[in-house]
CSV table of C-alpha atoms and ligand atoms in Angstrom, one decimal:
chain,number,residue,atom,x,y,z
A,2,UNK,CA,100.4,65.5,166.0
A,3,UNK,CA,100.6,69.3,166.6
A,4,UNK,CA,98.5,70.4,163.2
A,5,UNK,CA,98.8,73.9,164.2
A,6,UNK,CA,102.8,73.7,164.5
A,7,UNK,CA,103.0,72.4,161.0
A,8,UNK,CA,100.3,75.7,159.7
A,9,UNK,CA,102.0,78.3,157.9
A,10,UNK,CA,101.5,81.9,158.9
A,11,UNK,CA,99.0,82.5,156.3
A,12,UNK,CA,97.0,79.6,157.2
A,13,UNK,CA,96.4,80.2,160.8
A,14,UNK,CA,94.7,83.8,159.9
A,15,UNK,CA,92.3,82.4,157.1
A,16,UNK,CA,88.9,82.4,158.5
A,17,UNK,CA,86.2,80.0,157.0
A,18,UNK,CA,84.1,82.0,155.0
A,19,UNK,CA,80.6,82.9,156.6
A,20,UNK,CA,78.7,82.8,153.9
A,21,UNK,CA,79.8,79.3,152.3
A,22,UNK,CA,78.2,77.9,156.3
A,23,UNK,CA,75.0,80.0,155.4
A,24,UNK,CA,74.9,79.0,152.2
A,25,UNK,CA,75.2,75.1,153.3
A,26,UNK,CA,71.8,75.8,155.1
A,27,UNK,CA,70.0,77.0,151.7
A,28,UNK,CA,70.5,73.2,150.1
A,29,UNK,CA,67.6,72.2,151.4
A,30,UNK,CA,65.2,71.7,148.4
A,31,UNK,CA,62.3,73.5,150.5
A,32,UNK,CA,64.3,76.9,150.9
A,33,UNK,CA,63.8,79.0,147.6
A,34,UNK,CA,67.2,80.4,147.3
A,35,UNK,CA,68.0,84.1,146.5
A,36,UNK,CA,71.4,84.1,147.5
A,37,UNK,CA,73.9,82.3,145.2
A,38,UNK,CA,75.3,83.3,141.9
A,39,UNK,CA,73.9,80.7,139.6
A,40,UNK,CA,72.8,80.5,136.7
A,41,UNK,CA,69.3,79.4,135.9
A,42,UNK,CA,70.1,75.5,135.0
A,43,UNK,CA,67.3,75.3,132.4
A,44,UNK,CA,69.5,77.5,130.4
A,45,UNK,CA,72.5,75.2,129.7
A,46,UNK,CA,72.5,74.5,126.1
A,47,UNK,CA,73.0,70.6,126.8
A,48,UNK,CA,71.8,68.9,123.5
A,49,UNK,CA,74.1,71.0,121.4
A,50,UNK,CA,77.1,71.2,124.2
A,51,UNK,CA,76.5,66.5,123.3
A,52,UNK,CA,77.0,67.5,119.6
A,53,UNK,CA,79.8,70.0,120.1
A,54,UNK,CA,82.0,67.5,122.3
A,55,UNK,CA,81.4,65.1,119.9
A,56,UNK,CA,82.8,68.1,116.9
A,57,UNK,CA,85.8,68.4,118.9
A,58,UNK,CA,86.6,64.9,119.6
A,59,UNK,CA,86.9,64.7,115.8
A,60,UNK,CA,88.3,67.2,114.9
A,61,UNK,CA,90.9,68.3,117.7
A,62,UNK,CA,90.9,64.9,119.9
A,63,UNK,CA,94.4,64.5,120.3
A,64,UNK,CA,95.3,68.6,121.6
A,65,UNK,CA,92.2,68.7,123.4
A,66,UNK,CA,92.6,65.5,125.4
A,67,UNK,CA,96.8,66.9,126.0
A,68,UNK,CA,98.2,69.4,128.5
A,69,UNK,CA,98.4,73.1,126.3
A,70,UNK,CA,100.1,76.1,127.4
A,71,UNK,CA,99.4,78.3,130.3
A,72,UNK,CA,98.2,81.0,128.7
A,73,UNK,CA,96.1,79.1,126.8
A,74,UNK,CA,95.0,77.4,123.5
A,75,UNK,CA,95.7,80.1,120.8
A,76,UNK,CA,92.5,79.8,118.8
A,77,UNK,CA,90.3,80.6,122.0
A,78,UNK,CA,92.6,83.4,123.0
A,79,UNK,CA,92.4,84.7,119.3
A,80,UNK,CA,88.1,84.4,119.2
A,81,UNK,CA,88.1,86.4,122.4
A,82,UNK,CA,90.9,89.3,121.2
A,83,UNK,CA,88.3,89.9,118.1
A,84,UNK,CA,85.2,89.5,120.4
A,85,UNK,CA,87.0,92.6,122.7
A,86,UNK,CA,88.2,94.1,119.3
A,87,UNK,CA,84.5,94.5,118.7
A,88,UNK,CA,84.1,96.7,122.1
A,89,UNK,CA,87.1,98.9,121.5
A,90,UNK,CA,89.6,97.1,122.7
A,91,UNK,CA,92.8,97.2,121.1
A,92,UNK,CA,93.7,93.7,121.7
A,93,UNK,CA,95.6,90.7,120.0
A,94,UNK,CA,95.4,87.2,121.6
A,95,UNK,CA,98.6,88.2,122.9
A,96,UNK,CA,96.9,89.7,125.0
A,97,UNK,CA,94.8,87.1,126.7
A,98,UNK,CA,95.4,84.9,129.0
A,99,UNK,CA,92.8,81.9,130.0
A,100,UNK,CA,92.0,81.4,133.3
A,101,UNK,CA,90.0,78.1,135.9
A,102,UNK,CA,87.5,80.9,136.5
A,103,UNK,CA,87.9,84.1,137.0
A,104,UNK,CA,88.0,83.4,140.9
A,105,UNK,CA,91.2,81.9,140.0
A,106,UNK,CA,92.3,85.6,138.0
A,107,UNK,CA,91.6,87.5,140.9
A,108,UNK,CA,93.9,85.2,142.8
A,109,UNK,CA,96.0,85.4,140.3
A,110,UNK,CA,96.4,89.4,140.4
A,111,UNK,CA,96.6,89.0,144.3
A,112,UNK,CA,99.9,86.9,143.5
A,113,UNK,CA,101.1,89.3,141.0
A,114,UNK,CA,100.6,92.4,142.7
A,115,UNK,CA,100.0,91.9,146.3
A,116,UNK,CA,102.2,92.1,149.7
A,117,UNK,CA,101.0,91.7,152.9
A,118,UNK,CA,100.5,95.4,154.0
A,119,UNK,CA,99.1,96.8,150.5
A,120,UNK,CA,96.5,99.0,149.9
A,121,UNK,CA,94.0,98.7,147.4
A,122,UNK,CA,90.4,100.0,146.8
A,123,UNK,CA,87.4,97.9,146.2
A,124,UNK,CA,83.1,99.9,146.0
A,125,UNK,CA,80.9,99.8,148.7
A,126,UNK,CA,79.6,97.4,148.1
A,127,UNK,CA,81.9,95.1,146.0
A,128,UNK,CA,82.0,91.3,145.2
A,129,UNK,CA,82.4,89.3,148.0
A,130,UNK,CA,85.1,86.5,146.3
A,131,UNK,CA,87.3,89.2,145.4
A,132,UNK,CA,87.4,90.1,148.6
A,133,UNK,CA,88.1,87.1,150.0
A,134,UNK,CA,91.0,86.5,147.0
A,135,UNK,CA,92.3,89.6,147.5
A,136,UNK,CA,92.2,89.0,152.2
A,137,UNK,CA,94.3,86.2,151.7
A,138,UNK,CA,97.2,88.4,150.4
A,139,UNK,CA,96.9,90.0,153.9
A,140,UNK,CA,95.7,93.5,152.6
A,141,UNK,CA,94.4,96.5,153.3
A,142,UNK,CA,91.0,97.9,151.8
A,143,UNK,CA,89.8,101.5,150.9
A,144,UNK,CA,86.1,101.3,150.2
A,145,UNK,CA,84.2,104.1,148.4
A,146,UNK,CA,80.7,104.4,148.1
A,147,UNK,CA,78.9,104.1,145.3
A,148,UNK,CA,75.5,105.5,144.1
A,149,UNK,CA,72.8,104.3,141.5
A,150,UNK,CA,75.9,105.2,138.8
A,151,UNK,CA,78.6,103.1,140.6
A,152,UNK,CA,81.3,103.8,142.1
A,153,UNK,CA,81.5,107.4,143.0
A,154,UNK,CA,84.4,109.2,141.1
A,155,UNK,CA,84.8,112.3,143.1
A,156,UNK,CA,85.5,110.3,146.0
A,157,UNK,CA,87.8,107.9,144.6
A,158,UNK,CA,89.9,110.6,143.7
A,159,UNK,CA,89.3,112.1,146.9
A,160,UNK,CA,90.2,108.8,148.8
A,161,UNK,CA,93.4,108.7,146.5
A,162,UNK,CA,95.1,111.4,147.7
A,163,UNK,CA,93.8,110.9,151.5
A,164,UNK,CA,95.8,108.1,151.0
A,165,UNK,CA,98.6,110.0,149.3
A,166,UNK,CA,99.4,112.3,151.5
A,167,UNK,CA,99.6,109.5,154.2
A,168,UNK,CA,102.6,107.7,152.3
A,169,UNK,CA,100.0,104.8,150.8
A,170,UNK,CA,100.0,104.4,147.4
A,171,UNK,CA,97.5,102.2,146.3
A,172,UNK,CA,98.6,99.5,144.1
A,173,UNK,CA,94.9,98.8,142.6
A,174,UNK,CA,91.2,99.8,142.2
A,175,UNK,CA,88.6,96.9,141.7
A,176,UNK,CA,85.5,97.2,140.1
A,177,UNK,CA,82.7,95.5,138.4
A,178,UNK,CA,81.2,98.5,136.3
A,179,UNK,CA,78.4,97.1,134.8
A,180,UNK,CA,75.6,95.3,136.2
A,181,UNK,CA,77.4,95.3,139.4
A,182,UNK,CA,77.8,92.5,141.9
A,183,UNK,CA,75.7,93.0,144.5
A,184,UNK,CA,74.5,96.4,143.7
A,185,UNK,CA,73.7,95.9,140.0
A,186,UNK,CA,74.2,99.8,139.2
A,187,UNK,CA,76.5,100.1,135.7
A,188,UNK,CA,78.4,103.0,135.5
A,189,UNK,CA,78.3,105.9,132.9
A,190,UNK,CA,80.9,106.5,130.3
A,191,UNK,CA,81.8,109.6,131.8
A,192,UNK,CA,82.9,107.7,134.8
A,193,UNK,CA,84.6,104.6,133.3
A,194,UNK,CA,86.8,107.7,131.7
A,195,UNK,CA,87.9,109.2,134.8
A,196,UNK,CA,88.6,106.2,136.3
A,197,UNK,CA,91.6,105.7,133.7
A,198,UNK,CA,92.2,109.4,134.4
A,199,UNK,CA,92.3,109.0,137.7
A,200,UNK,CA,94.4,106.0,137.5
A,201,UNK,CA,97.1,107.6,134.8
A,202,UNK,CA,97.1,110.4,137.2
A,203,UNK,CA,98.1,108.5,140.7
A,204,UNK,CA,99.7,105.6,138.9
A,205,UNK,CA,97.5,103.1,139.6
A,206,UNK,CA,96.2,99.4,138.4
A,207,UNK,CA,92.4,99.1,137.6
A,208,UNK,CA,91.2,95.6,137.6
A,209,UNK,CA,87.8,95.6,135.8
A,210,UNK,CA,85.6,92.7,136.3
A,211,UNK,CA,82.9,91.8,133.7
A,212,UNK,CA,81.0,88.9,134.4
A,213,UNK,CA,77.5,90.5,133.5
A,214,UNK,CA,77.6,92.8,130.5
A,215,UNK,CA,76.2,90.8,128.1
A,216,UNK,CA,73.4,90.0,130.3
A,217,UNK,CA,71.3,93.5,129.2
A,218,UNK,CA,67.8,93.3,129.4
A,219,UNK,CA,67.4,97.2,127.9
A,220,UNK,CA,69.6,100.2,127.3
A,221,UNK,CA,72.6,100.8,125.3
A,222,UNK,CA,75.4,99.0,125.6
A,223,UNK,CA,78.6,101.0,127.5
A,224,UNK,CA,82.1,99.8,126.7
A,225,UNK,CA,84.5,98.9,128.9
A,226,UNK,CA,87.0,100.9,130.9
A,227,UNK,CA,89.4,98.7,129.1
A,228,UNK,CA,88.8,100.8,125.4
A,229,UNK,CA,89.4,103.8,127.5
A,230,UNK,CA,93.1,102.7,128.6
A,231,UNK,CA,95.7,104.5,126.9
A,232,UNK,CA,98.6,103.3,129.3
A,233,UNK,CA,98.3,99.6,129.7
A,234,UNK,CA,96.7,99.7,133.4
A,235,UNK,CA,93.7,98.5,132.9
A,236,UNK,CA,93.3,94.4,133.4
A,237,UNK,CA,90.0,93.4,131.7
A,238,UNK,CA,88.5,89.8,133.3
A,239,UNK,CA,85.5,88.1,131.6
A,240,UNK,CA,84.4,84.5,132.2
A,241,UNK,CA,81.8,82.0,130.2
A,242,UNK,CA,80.6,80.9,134.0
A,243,UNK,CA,77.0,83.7,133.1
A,244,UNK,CA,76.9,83.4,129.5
A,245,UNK,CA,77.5,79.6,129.2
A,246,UNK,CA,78.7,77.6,132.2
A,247,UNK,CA,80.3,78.0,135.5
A,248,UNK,CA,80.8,74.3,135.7
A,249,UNK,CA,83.3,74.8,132.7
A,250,UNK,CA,84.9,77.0,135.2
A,251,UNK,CA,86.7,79.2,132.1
A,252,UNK,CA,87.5,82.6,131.7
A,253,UNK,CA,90.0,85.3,130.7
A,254,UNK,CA,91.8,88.4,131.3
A,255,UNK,CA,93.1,91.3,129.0
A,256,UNK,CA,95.6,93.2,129.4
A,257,UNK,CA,98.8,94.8,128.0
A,258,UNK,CA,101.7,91.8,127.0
A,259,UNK,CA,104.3,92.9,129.9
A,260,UNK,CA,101.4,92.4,132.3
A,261,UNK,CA,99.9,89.2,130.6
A,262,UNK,CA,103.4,87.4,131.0
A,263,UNK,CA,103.8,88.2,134.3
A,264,UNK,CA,100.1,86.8,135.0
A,265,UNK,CA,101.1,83.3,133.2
A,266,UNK,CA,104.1,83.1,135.8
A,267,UNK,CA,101.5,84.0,138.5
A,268,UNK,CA,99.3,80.9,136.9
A,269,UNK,CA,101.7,78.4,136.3
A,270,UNK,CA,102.4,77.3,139.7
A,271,UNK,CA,98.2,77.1,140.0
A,272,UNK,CA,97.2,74.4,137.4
A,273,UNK,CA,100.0,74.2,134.5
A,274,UNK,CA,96.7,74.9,132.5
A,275,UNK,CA,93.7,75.5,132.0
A,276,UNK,CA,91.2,72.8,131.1
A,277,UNK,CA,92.1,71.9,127.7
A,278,UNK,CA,88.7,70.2,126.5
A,279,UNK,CA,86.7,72.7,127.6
A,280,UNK,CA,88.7,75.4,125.8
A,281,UNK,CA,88.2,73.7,122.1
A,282,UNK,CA,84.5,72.9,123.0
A,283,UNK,CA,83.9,77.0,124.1
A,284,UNK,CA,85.8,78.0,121.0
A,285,UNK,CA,83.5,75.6,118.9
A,286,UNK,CA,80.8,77.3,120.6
A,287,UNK,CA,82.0,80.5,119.4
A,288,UNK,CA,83.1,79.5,116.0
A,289,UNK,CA,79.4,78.1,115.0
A,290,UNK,CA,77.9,81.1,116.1
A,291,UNK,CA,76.5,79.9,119.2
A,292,UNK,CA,77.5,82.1,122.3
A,293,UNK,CA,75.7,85.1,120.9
A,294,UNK,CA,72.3,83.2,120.3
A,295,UNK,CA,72.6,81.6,123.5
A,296,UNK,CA,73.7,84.8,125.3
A,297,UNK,CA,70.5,86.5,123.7
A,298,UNK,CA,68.3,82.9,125.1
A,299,UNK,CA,69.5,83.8,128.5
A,300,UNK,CA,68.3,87.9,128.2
A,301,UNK,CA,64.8,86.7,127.2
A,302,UNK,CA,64.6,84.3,130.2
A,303,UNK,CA,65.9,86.5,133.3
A,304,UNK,CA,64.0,89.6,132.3
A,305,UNK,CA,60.7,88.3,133.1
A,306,UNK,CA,62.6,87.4,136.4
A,307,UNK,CA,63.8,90.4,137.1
A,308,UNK,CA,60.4,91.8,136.6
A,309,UNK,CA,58.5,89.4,138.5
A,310,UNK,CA,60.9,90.3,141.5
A,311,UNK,CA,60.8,94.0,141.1
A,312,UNK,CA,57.5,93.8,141.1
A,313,UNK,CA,57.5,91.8,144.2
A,314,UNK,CA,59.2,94.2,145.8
A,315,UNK,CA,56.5,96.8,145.4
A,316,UNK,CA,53.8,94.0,146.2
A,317,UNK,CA,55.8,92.6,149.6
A,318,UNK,CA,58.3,94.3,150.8
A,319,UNK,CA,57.6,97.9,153.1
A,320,UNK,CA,56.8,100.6,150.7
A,321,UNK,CA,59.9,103.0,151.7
A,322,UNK,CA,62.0,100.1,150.5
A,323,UNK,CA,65.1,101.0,148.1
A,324,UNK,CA,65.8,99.3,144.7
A,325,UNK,CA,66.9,100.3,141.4
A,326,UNK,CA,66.0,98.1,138.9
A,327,UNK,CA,68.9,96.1,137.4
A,328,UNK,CA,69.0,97.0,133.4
A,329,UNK,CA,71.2,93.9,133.1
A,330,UNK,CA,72.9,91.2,135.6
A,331,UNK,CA,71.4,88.7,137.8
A,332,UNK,CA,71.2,90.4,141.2
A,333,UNK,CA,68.8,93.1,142.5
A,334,UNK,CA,70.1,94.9,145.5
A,335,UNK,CA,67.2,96.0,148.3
A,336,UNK,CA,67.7,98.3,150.9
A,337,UNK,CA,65.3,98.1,153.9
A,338,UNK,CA,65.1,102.1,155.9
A,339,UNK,CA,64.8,100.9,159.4
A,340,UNK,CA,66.0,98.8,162.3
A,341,UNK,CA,66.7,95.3,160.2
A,342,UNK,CA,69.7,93.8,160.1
A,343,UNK,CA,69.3,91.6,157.5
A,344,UNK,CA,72.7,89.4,158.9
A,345,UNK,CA,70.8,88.8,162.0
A,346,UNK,CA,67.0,88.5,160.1
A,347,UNK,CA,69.1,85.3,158.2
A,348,UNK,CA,67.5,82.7,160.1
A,349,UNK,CA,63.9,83.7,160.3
A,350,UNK,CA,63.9,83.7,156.9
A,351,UNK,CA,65.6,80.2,156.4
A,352,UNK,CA,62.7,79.2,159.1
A,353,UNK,CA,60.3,80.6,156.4
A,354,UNK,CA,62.1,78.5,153.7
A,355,UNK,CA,63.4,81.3,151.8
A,356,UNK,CA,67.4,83.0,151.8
A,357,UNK,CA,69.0,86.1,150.5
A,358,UNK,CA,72.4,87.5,151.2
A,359,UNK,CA,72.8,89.9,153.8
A,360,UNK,CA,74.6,93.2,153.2
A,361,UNK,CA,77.4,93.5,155.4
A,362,UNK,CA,78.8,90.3,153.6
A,363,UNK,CA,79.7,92.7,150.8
A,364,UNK,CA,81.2,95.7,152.7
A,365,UNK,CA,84.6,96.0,154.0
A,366,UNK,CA,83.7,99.1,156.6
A,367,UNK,CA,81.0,97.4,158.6
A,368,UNK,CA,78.4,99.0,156.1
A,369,UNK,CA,75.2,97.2,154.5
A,370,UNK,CA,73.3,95.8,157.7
A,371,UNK,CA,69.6,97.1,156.5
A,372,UNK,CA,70.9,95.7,152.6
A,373,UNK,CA,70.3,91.8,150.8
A,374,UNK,CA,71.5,90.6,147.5
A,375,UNK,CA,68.7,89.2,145.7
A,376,UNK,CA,69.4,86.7,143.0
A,377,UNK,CA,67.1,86.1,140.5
A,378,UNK,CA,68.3,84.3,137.9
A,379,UNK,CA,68.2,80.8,139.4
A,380,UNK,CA,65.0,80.3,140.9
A,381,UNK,CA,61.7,79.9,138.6
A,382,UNK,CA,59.3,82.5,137.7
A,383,UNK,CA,56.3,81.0,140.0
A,384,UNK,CA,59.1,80.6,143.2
A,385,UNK,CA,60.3,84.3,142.9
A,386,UNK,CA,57.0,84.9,143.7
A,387,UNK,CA,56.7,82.9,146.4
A,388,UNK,CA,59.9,83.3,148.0
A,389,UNK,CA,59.2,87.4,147.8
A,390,UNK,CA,56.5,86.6,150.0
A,391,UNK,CA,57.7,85.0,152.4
A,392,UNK,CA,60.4,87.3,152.8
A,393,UNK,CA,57.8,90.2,152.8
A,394,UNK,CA,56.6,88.8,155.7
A,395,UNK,CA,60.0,87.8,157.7
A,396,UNK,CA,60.9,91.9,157.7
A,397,UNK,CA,57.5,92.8,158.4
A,398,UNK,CA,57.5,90.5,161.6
A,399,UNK,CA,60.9,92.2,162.6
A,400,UNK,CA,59.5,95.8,161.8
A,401,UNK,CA,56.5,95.3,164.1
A,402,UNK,CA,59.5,93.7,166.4
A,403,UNK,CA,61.6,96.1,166.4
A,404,UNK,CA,58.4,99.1,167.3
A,405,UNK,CA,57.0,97.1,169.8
A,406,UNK,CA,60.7,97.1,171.9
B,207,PLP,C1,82.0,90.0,139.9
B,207,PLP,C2,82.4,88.5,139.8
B,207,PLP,N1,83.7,88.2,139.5
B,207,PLP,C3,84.1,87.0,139.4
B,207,PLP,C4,83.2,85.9,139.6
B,207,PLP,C5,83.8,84.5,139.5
B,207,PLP,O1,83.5,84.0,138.3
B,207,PLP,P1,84.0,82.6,137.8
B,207,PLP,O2,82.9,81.6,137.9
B,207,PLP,O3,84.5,82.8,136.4
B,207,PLP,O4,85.1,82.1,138.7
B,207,PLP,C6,81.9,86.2,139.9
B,207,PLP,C7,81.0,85.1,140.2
B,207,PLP,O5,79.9,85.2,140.7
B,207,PLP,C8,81.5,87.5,140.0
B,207,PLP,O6,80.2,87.9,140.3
C-alpha cells in the first residue's frame, strides 16, 4: 500500500516533534529531569479528589456520567466567570468556553483564525506547544524579543507596522504575560495596557495564555490583559493542568460571546465535549473552597524549589551566567555567555543523568542556542540539588572544550 499516496497535504509537512524524541530519553528513573512541564505529583490532592468523586456521584451521577454541551457544563462555566470577575474581567459564563486542555484551545484558535500563509506574532522566546499548534495551520511567525519585563512593547509595535507597510496584517499576537513559559519574566501593567492599545490600534487578536499566575511565590498580583480589553480582542486561556491536574486535561478560554461561539464550532468537530465527570468534580472543588487552599499548598512547596535552584545556579553554574529569578511559575530560564549550545550539550548531560530543555526549541528565528528551560517544580528538593551539579559540571567540561580548540 502507497501510505504516502493516501497522506493529505498537511500531513506529509508535519515533522515529529524534537523534543517529545528527547524527552523519551529523560524516562529513565536515573536522569533527574528539568525539562518537562509537570507538576510536582506529591501535590495532587488525591484523598480529597476520592471524597469529591464520590460527592458528585451522588449528587450529579446521571449529567456527569452523560455527554453535555460543547461549551461546557453551565455551573463550571459560571464559577470560572466570577473567579475572572474577581480580576477585572467583565465576564458572564457566556463567556467561557471549556476546553481538553488548553493545548486543545490553542488548536482551537488555529482553526478559527488561521489560513495557511497567515502572519502572527509569538515572544522570543515563547511556548513551544503553541508553536507547534499554531505550525500546523502552516503559518508564518513574527518573533519579538523580550526582556526581564516580557515581551518588549516598542518593538511589537515597531514589528507591526514593518509588517504593515509590507501588505501583512497580522491576525494575532500570542503571549503568556505572567510567569512566562520558558522565560518566566511577567510583564508590567504598563505593558499589558499597550498591548490592547497596540492591538485596538492595528486591529489585531491577542491571545493571552495564563497557565501560571496563580502560582506567585512574592509580589503583587498584576491583572490580566483581558480587564484591560475594551473591544472584545482579547481571548483569555486558563487551565486546572498547574493549579490541580494536567491529567484532568481541563481548561478554559474567555472571550467576548461572538468569538466564544465561533470557538464551540471550532471544538465541536474535536471531541463533542469536554470530559463531563471531570467538569462536576473541578466545580466541586471550587464550590467547597478547595482550589484556593490547594493553589496556596502548591506556592509553599515550589518556592523552596525555586530557591534551592537559584541558588544552585550561583553555587554550579559559571559565574557570568544569566537568570532572573522567577517571582512565580515553574520554569527558571538560564543563559550561559559563551560558546555552549545547549541543543548540542543535550547528550552529555543525559550521559551525566540529568536533562534540561535547550533554547532554540523555544525560538522561531534560530535564537536561544547558549539558553535552557529549567523546570523545577517536579523534581524533589534534595535532586535539584543534585541534578544542578551535574549540569554545573556538563557546561564546565564544554567551556574548557570549547578554550582548548
Ligand atoms: C503556556 C502554556 N500554555 C498551554 C499549556 C497547555 O496546558 P494544558 O495542560 O491545559 O493543555 C502549557 C503547558 O505547559 C503552557 O505552559
Amino acid at each position: 500500500m502507497n501510505l504516502e499516496r493516501l497522506f493529505s497535504g498537511r500531513t506529509k509537512t508535519m515533522r515529529p516533534s524534537e523534543i517529545r524524541e528527547l524527552l523519551k530519553l529523560t524516562q529513565n528513573p536515573e536522569i533527574i529531569s528539568f525539562a518537562g512541564g509537570l507538576p510536582n505529583p506529591s501535590s495532587f490532592p488525591i484523598d480529597e479528589m476520592q471524597n469529591v468523586c464520590i460527592d458528585v456521584l451522588k449528587k450529579h451521577g446521571k449529567l456527569a456520567l452523560q455527554y453535555g454541551p460543547t461549551e461546557g457544563m453551565r455551573p463550571l462555566r459560571n464559577s470560572l466567570a466570577n473567579r475572572a470577575k474577581k480580576e477585572g474581567i467583565d465576564a458572564s459564563s457566556d463567556n467561557v468556553l471549556i476546553t481538553s486542555g488548553s493545548q486543545q484551545g490553542l488548536d482551537v484558535l488555529g482553526r478559527v483564525f488561521l489560513d495557511p500563509g497567515d502572519t502572527i506574532i509569538v515572544g522570543l522566546p515563547t511556548y513551544l506547544g503553541a508553536l507547534n499548534a499554531f505550525r500546523a495551520y502552516e503559518v508564518n511567525f513574527a518573533g519579538i524579543p523580550l526582556d526581564k519585563d516580557g515581551m518588549q512593547v516598542d518593538l511589537l509595535e515597531e514589528k507591526v507596522k514593518e509588517l504593515n507597510k509590507k501588505g501583512v496584517t497580522p491576525k494575532f499576537i500570542y503571549l503568556v504575560p505572567t510567569f512566562q513559559n520558558p522565560a518566566g519574566v511577567v510583564m508590567p501593567e504598563s505593558r499589558r495596557r499597550r498591548v490592547v492599545d497596540i492591538a485596538n490600534e492595528y486591529d489585531l487578536i491577542v491571545i493571552e495564555d495564563d497557565p501560571y499566575s496563580k502560582l506567585r511565590f512574592e509580589g503583587d498580583h498584576i491583572k490580566p490583559i483581558k480587564s484591560f480589553d475594551d473591544e472584545g480582542r482579547v481571548i483569555y486561556l486558563s487551565t486546572f493542568s498547574k493549579i490541580l491536574s494536567p491529567g484532568f486535561r481541563l481548561a478554559w478560554m474567555i472571550a467576548s460571546e461572538p468569538l466564544i461561539r465561533k470557538l464551540t464550532i471550532g471544538k465541536q468537530a474535536l471531541d463533542l465535549c469536554t470530559n463531563t465527570f471531570v467538569q462536576f468534580i473541578a466545580n466541586e472543588f471550587i464550590e467547597k473552597g478547595s482550589l484556593d487552599l490547594h493553589i496556596m499548598k502548591i506556592i509553599e512547596m515550589y518556592r523552596p524549589k525555586r530557591d534551592i535552584m537559584m541558588e544552585s545556579i550561583k553555587k554550579y553554574f559559571p559565574s557570568d551566567t544569566v537568570c532572573h529569578k522567577p517571582k512565580g511559575g515553574m520554569f527558571a530560564w538560564a543563559t550561559i555567555p559563551g560558546p555552549i549550545d545547549t541543543e548540542e550539550m543535550f547528550l552529555d548531560a543525559i550521559k551525566e543523568k540529568v536533562a534540561y530543555i535547550h533554547g532554540k526549541a523555544f525560538y522561531v528565528d534560530g535564537g536561544g542556542a547558549n539558553s535552557m528551560r529549567l523546570n523545577f517544580s517536579y523534581s524533589s528538593n534534595q535532586t535539584i540539588e543534585e541534578g544542578m551539579k551535574r549540569l554545573g559540571k556538563v557546561i564546565e567540561r564544554k567551556l574548557k572544550e570549547a578554550a582548548a580548540q
